[in-house]
């Protein structure tokens, strides 16, 4: 992956945590999500139509909708409520950064992806990272409080949605799929927004936060993230989770004044090591030319699309 691409994806993905924090503390979280999903789905839909990409239909549309409910609705509903209940942006980033490790476990269970010894060690380190990052809250509450539980639900939604996306929606254009997924997630977010009190704590910060969440995170960040997976492979993009929490921590310090405690700092280190080891174990299963030799990742090798290099047919 080119450094420019990796830097851009990392920055915009990490930026979503402090921006989301600003939005949720200025406006009720479900109202923020309803605006996020509705506006982002509309913008991405217009983009997809302008680019004349194929919109999924039938069974494929149903699969994209399920992936959207998991990856968008479950993840962000749980995440934003956790932020509203006091979860620091860095803590959210550390827990969500365990996505590659959680995905490896789910892929082993549902996609028959083999768990190597290196990946098993990565899972152990991932659990240790989450416990270290949550240590302060666990000690203060004497157990798993709702905030930690909500963050784990968000992590499970993201990981399960990613596995489902890989299994059923890999051939759908990223603009079409993200548009559909945002619009599908808009339905439960709107229902929750209508059944819970909507409170505006700071109108100016609410407008700024929602605009940032929609444009910088939901449209640019997620689109760049999905496109990077399409171009460079999920394992390469997963390596970015080694640094996303640290970048989110720096951005949260600059934008919100949040300080990183010892537990979260240890979680950053252990999480980076776990994600790096998980990605390294994934690469070791095949050669460095895996995507070149099997671009569709379907186990069938190169597809016969270029007859120029074939030997001449004898007359």
GROMACS .gro file of C-alpha atoms in nm:
model
  315
    1UNK     CA    1   0.000   0.000   0.000
    2UNK     CA    2   0.143   0.341  -0.091
    3UNK     CA    3   0.236   0.553   0.209
    4UNK     CA    4   0.004   0.832   0.092
    5UNK     CA    5  -0.294   0.594   0.087
    6UNK     CA    6  -0.208   0.441   0.424
    7UNK     CA    7  -0.163   0.784   0.583
    8UNK     CA    8  -0.491   0.919   0.446
    9UNK     CA    9  -0.697   0.615   0.550
   10UNK     CA   10  -0.542   0.611   0.897
   11UNK     CA   11  -0.597   0.983   0.952
   12UNK     CA   12  -0.961   0.995   0.843
   13UNK     CA   13  -1.053   0.671   1.024
   14UNK     CA   14  -0.889   0.791   1.347
   15UNK     CA   15  -1.044   1.137   1.308
   16UNK     CA   16  -1.389   0.980   1.344
   17UNK     CA   17  -1.336   0.917   1.717
   18UNK     CA   18  -1.279   1.274   1.842
   19UNK     CA   19  -1.529   1.415   1.590
   20UNK     CA   20  -1.788   1.163   1.705
   21UNK     CA   21  -1.713   1.263   2.063
   22UNK     CA   22  -1.777   1.630   1.979
   23UNK     CA   23  -2.104   1.550   1.801
   24UNK     CA   24  -2.242   1.319   2.071
   25UNK     CA   25  -2.168   1.567   2.351
   26UNK     CA   26  -2.343   1.845   2.159
   27UNK     CA   27  -2.647   1.647   2.038
   28UNK     CA   28  -2.824   1.326   2.142
   29UNK     CA   29  -2.634   1.025   1.999
   30UNK     CA   30  -2.928   0.869   1.814
   31UNK     CA   31  -3.006   1.201   1.648
   32UNK     CA   32  -2.641   1.225   1.540
   33UNK     CA   33  -2.659   0.874   1.395
   34UNK     CA   34  -2.986   0.937   1.214
   35UNK     CA   35  -2.833   1.245   1.049
   36UNK     CA   36  -2.507   1.059   0.980
   37UNK     CA   37  -2.669   0.759   0.811
   38UNK     CA   38  -2.934   0.958   0.625
   39UNK     CA   39  -2.703   1.228   0.487
   40UNK     CA   40  -2.410   0.994   0.415
   41UNK     CA   41  -2.638   0.742   0.241
   42UNK     CA   42  -2.785   1.016   0.024
   43UNK     CA   43  -2.445   1.164  -0.068
   44UNK     CA   44  -2.295   0.822  -0.147
   45UNK     CA   45  -2.607   0.725  -0.343
   46UNK     CA   46  -2.577   1.035  -0.561
   47UNK     CA   47  -2.208   0.954  -0.610
   48UNK     CA   48  -2.290   0.597  -0.712
   49UNK     CA   49  -2.557   0.711  -0.959
   50UNK     CA   50  -2.327   0.976  -1.106
   51UNK     CA   51  -2.055   0.713  -1.151
   52UNK     CA   52  -2.314   0.478  -1.306
   53UNK     CA   53  -2.211   0.186  -1.089
   54UNK     CA   54  -2.438  -0.114  -1.060
   55UNK     CA   55  -2.681  -0.095  -0.766
   56UNK     CA   56  -2.733  -0.434  -0.594
   57UNK     CA   57  -3.072  -0.602  -0.626
   58UNK     CA   58  -3.248  -0.915  -0.512
   59UNK     CA   59  -3.051  -1.151  -0.289
   60UNK     CA   60  -2.737  -0.941  -0.320
   61UNK     CA   61  -2.926  -0.637  -0.193
   62UNK     CA   62  -3.044  -0.839   0.107
   63UNK     CA   63  -2.688  -0.945   0.186
   64UNK     CA   64  -2.563  -0.584   0.162
   65UNK     CA   65  -2.845  -0.480   0.396
   66UNK     CA   66  -2.747  -0.741   0.656
   67UNK     CA   67  -2.384  -0.633   0.636
   68UNK     CA   68  -2.497  -0.273   0.682
   69UNK     CA   69  -2.703  -0.354   0.990
   70UNK     CA   70  -2.403  -0.525   1.149
   71UNK     CA   71  -2.121  -0.299   1.036
   72UNK     CA   72  -2.303   0.033   1.059
   73UNK     CA   73  -2.613   0.013   1.283
   74UNK     CA   74  -2.486  -0.225   1.554
   75UNK     CA   75  -2.137  -0.080   1.563
   76UNK     CA   76  -2.220   0.290   1.572
   77UNK     CA   77  -2.536   0.271   1.786
   78UNK     CA   78  -2.341   0.091   2.059
   79UNK     CA   79  -2.032   0.311   2.009
   80UNK     CA   80  -2.216   0.644   2.030
   81UNK     CA   81  -2.416   0.545   2.335
   82UNK     CA   82  -2.088   0.439   2.501
   83UNK     CA   83  -1.940   0.783   2.420
   84UNK     CA   84  -2.249   0.950   2.566
   85UNK     CA   85  -2.200   0.746   2.885
   86UNK     CA   86  -1.844   0.873   2.924
   87UNK     CA   87  -1.620   0.645   2.718
   88UNK     CA   88  -1.306   0.840   2.613
   89UNK     CA   89  -1.235   0.852   2.240
   90UNK     CA   90  -0.902   0.671   2.288
   91UNK     CA   91  -1.069   0.387   2.479
   92UNK     CA   92  -1.318   0.347   2.194
   93UNK     CA   93  -1.034   0.339   1.943
   94UNK     CA   94  -0.841   0.074   2.138
   95UNK     CA   95  -1.139  -0.162   2.165
   96UNK     CA   96  -1.246  -0.116   1.801
   97UNK     CA   97  -0.881  -0.166   1.697
   98UNK     CA   98  -0.920  -0.531   1.798
   99UNK     CA   99  -1.127  -0.571   1.480
  100UNK     CA  100  -0.858  -0.769   1.292
  101UNK     CA  101  -0.821  -1.012   1.582
  102UNK     CA  102  -1.197  -1.053   1.628
  103UNK     CA  103  -1.237  -1.093   1.253
  104UNK     CA  104  -0.974  -1.369   1.250
  105UNK     CA  105  -1.170  -1.562   1.512
  106UNK     CA  106  -1.502  -1.520   1.328
  107UNK     CA  107  -1.342  -1.604   0.994
  108UNK     CA  108  -1.205  -1.924   1.143
  109UNK     CA  109  -1.552  -2.018   1.266
  110UNK     CA  110  -1.760  -1.923   0.961
  111UNK     CA  111  -1.517  -1.900   0.666
  112UNK     CA  112  -1.295  -2.195   0.764
  113UNK     CA  113  -0.995  -1.966   0.782
  114UNK     CA  114  -0.721  -2.158   0.963
  115UNK     CA  115  -0.603  -2.019   1.297
  116UNK     CA  116  -0.223  -2.040   1.302
  117UNK     CA  117  -0.026  -2.035   1.629
  118UNK     CA  118   0.067  -1.675   1.553
  119UNK     CA  119  -0.299  -1.577   1.524
  120UNK     CA  120  -0.383  -1.755   1.850
  121UNK     CA  121  -0.112  -1.553   2.026
  122UNK     CA  122  -0.257  -1.240   1.862
  123UNK     CA  123  -0.601  -1.324   2.004
  124UNK     CA  124  -0.454  -1.355   2.355
  125UNK     CA  125  -0.272  -1.023   2.317
  126UNK     CA  126  -0.591  -0.866   2.184
  127UNK     CA  127  -0.789  -0.971   2.489
  128UNK     CA  128  -0.508  -0.842   2.712
  129UNK     CA  129  -0.513  -0.509   2.527
  130UNK     CA  130  -0.887  -0.465   2.579
  131UNK     CA  131  -0.861  -0.556   2.949
  132UNK     CA  132  -0.568  -0.316   2.997
  133UNK     CA  133  -0.749  -0.032   2.820
  134UNK     CA  134  -1.061  -0.092   3.029
  135UNK     CA  135  -0.873  -0.151   3.356
  136UNK     CA  136  -0.949   0.190   3.509
  137UNK     CA  137  -1.324   0.156   3.453
  138UNK     CA  138  -1.325  -0.210   3.563
  139UNK     CA  139  -1.150  -0.124   3.890
  140UNK     CA  140  -1.377   0.176   3.951
  141UNK     CA  141  -1.699  -0.019   3.895
  142UNK     CA  142  -1.588  -0.356   4.031
  143UNK     CA  143  -1.685  -0.534   3.709
  144UNK     CA  144  -1.783  -0.489   3.346
  145UNK     CA  145  -1.986  -0.169   3.332
  146UNK     CA  146  -2.231  -0.088   3.049
  147UNK     CA  147  -1.975   0.126   2.866
  148UNK     CA  148  -1.729  -0.161   2.824
  149UNK     CA  149  -2.012  -0.393   2.724
  150UNK     CA  150  -2.135  -0.146   2.464
  151UNK     CA  151  -1.786  -0.114   2.315
  152UNK     CA  152  -1.756  -0.492   2.290
  153UNK     CA  153  -2.095  -0.505   2.113
  154UNK     CA  154  -1.968  -0.239   1.871
  155UNK     CA  155  -1.654  -0.446   1.807
  156UNK     CA  156  -1.860  -0.760   1.745
  157UNK     CA  157  -2.087  -0.575   1.501
  158UNK     CA  158  -1.791  -0.443   1.303
  159UNK     CA  159  -1.612  -0.779   1.291
  160UNK     CA  160  -1.924  -0.980   1.205
  161UNK     CA  161  -2.021  -0.726   0.940
  162UNK     CA  162  -1.676  -0.748   0.784
  163UNK     CA  163  -1.688  -1.128   0.767
  164UNK     CA  164  -2.039  -1.115   0.622
  165UNK     CA  165  -1.926  -0.855   0.368
  166UNK     CA  166  -1.636  -1.076   0.260
  167UNK     CA  167  -1.858  -1.381   0.230
  168UNK     CA  168  -2.156  -1.236   0.044
  169UNK     CA  169  -2.087  -0.882  -0.084
  170UNK     CA  170  -1.729  -0.879  -0.215
  171UNK     CA  171  -1.833  -0.809  -0.576
  172UNK     CA  172  -2.045  -0.499  -0.500
  173UNK     CA  173  -1.894  -0.158  -0.581
  174UNK     CA  174  -1.790   0.022  -0.261
  175UNK     CA  175  -1.998   0.332  -0.345
  176UNK     CA  176  -2.315   0.131  -0.397
  177UNK     CA  177  -2.261  -0.091  -0.093
  178UNK     CA  178  -2.179   0.192   0.148
  179UNK     CA  179  -2.479   0.391   0.024
  180UNK     CA  180  -2.717   0.100   0.079
  181UNK     CA  181  -2.563   0.015   0.415
  182UNK     CA  182  -2.598   0.371   0.544
  183UNK     CA  183  -2.960   0.395   0.429
  184UNK     CA  184  -3.044   0.060   0.589
  185UNK     CA  185  -2.879   0.165   0.916
  186UNK     CA  186  -3.077   0.491   0.902
  187UNK     CA  187  -3.400   0.301   0.980
  188UNK     CA  188  -3.311   0.171   1.332
  189UNK     CA  189  -3.121   0.493   1.410
  190UNK     CA  190  -3.428   0.702   1.322
  191UNK     CA  191  -3.654   0.471   1.524
  192UNK     CA  192  -3.427   0.507   1.829
  193UNK     CA  193  -3.403   0.884   1.777
  194UNK     CA  194  -3.783   0.914   1.771
  195UNK     CA  195  -3.827   0.705   2.087
  196UNK     CA  196  -3.558   0.878   2.295
  197UNK     CA  197  -3.530   1.243   2.403
  198UNK     CA  198  -3.346   1.464   2.156
  199UNK     CA  199  -3.140   1.722   2.342
  200UNK     CA  200  -2.924   1.992   2.183
  201UNK     CA  201  -2.652   2.090   2.429
  202UNK     CA  202  -2.461   2.321   2.194
  203UNK     CA  203  -2.613   2.407   1.856
  204UNK     CA  204  -2.292   2.536   1.697
  205UNK     CA  205  -2.085   2.235   1.806
  206UNK     CA  206  -2.368   2.003   1.701
  207UNK     CA  207  -2.367   2.143   1.346
  208UNK     CA  208  -1.987   2.126   1.331
  209UNK     CA  209  -1.972   1.775   1.477
  210UNK     CA  210  -2.246   1.629   1.254
  211UNK     CA  211  -2.093   1.788   0.943
  212UNK     CA  212  -1.754   1.640   1.035
  213UNK     CA  213  -1.898   1.296   1.110
  214UNK     CA  214  -2.091   1.286   0.782
  215UNK     CA  215  -1.832   1.431   0.543
  216UNK     CA  216  -1.496   1.340   0.696
  217UNK     CA  217  -1.579   1.005   0.853
  218UNK     CA  218  -1.891   0.849   0.698
  219UNK     CA  219  -1.828   0.963   0.338
  220UNK     CA  220  -1.452   1.015   0.297
  221UNK     CA  221  -1.311   0.790   0.570
  222UNK     CA  222  -1.529   0.483   0.518
  223UNK     CA  223  -1.513   0.512   0.139
  224UNK     CA  224  -1.132   0.532   0.145
  225UNK     CA  225  -1.119   0.239   0.387
  226UNK     CA  226  -1.338   0.014   0.171
  227UNK     CA  227  -1.161   0.119  -0.149
  228UNK     CA  228  -0.822   0.044   0.010
  229UNK     CA  229  -0.944  -0.307   0.092
  230UNK     CA  230  -1.054  -0.356  -0.269
  231UNK     CA  231  -0.718  -0.241  -0.404
  232UNK     CA  232  -0.467  -0.372  -0.152
  233UNK     CA  233  -0.637  -0.653   0.038
  234UNK     CA  234  -0.790  -0.676   0.384
  235UNK     CA  235  -0.469  -0.794   0.554
  236UNK     CA  236  -0.273  -0.490   0.434
  237UNK     CA  237  -0.545  -0.249   0.548
  238UNK     CA  238  -0.581  -0.430   0.881
  239UNK     CA  239  -0.220  -0.335   0.958
  240UNK     CA  240  -0.342   0.026   0.988
  241UNK     CA  241  -0.520  -0.069   1.310
  242UNK     CA  242  -0.174  -0.091   1.465
  243UNK     CA  243  -0.150   0.289   1.453
  244UNK     CA  244  -0.512   0.410   1.434
  245UNK     CA  245  -0.561   0.412   1.815
  246UNK     CA  246  -0.239   0.607   1.866
  247UNK     CA  247  -0.339   0.861   1.601
  248UNK     CA  248  -0.687   0.884   1.758
  249UNK     CA  249  -0.518   0.946   2.093
  250UNK     CA  250  -0.306   1.230   1.955
  251UNK     CA  251  -0.607   1.384   1.777
  252UNK     CA  252  -0.819   1.351   2.093
  253UNK     CA  253  -0.547   1.522   2.295
  254UNK     CA  254  -0.523   1.806   2.043
  255UNK     CA  255  -0.899   1.847   1.989
  256UNK     CA  256  -1.050   1.743   2.322
  257UNK     CA  257  -0.768   1.765   2.576
  258UNK     CA  258  -0.809   1.397   2.672
  259UNK     CA  259  -0.509   1.246   2.844
  260UNK     CA  260  -0.400   0.885   2.793
  261UNK     CA  261  -0.377   0.690   3.122
  262UNK     CA  262  -0.143   0.397   3.187
  263UNK     CA  263  -0.407   0.133   3.109
  264UNK     CA  264  -0.502   0.283   2.774
  265UNK     CA  265  -0.133   0.334   2.693
  266UNK     CA  266  -0.067  -0.035   2.762
  267UNK     CA  267  -0.370  -0.120   2.550
  268UNK     CA  268  -0.225   0.081   2.262
  269UNK     CA  269   0.103  -0.112   2.279
  270UNK     CA  270  -0.053  -0.457   2.321
  271UNK     CA  271  -0.317  -0.382   2.057
  272UNK     CA  272  -0.057  -0.272   1.804
  273UNK     CA  273   0.146  -0.588   1.871
  274UNK     CA  274  -0.164  -0.808   1.843
  275UNK     CA  275  -0.278  -0.654   1.514
  276UNK     CA  276   0.074  -0.667   1.369
  277UNK     CA  277   0.116  -1.031   1.467
  278UNK     CA  278  -0.228  -1.118   1.329
  279UNK     CA  279  -0.154  -0.955   0.993
  280UNK     CA  280   0.194  -1.110   0.978
  281UNK     CA  281   0.051  -1.456   1.047
  282UNK     CA  282  -0.206  -1.402   0.772
  283UNK     CA  283   0.064  -1.310   0.520
  284UNK     CA  284   0.280  -1.609   0.614
  285UNK     CA  285   0.016  -1.852   0.490
  286UNK     CA  286   0.092  -1.763   0.128
  287UNK     CA  287   0.358  -1.601  -0.082
  288UNK     CA  288   0.398  -1.228  -0.118
  289UNK     CA  289   0.244  -1.258  -0.465
  290UNK     CA  290  -0.082  -1.402  -0.335
  291UNK     CA  291  -0.306  -1.122  -0.463
  292UNK     CA  292  -0.123  -1.120  -0.795
  293UNK     CA  293  -0.156  -1.497  -0.837
  294UNK     CA  294  -0.512  -1.509  -0.702
  295UNK     CA  295  -0.660  -1.158  -0.745
  296UNK     CA  296  -1.016  -1.263  -0.668
  297UNK     CA  297  -0.907  -1.450  -0.352
  298UNK     CA  298  -1.123  -1.742  -0.462
  299UNK     CA  299  -0.853  -2.008  -0.472
  300UNK     CA  300  -0.871  -2.045  -0.850
  301UNK     CA  301  -0.554  -1.850  -0.936
  302UNK     CA  302  -0.531  -1.613  -1.229
  303UNK     CA  303  -0.846  -1.580  -1.438
  304UNK     CA  304  -0.811  -1.627  -1.811
  305UNK     CA  305  -0.879  -1.277  -1.936
  306UNK     CA  306  -0.571  -1.200  -2.146
  307UNK     CA  307  -0.510  -1.418  -2.448
  308UNK     CA  308  -0.222  -1.207  -2.579
  309UNK     CA  309   0.035  -1.410  -2.387
  310UNK     CA  310  -0.101  -1.749  -2.495
  311UNK     CA  311   0.105  -1.953  -2.735
  312UNK     CA  312   0.000  -1.924  -3.096
  313UNK     CA  313  -0.248  -2.189  -3.208
  314UNK     CA  314  -0.080  -2.416  -3.465
  315UNK     CA  315  -0.243  -2.429  -3.803
   0.00000   0.00000   0.00000
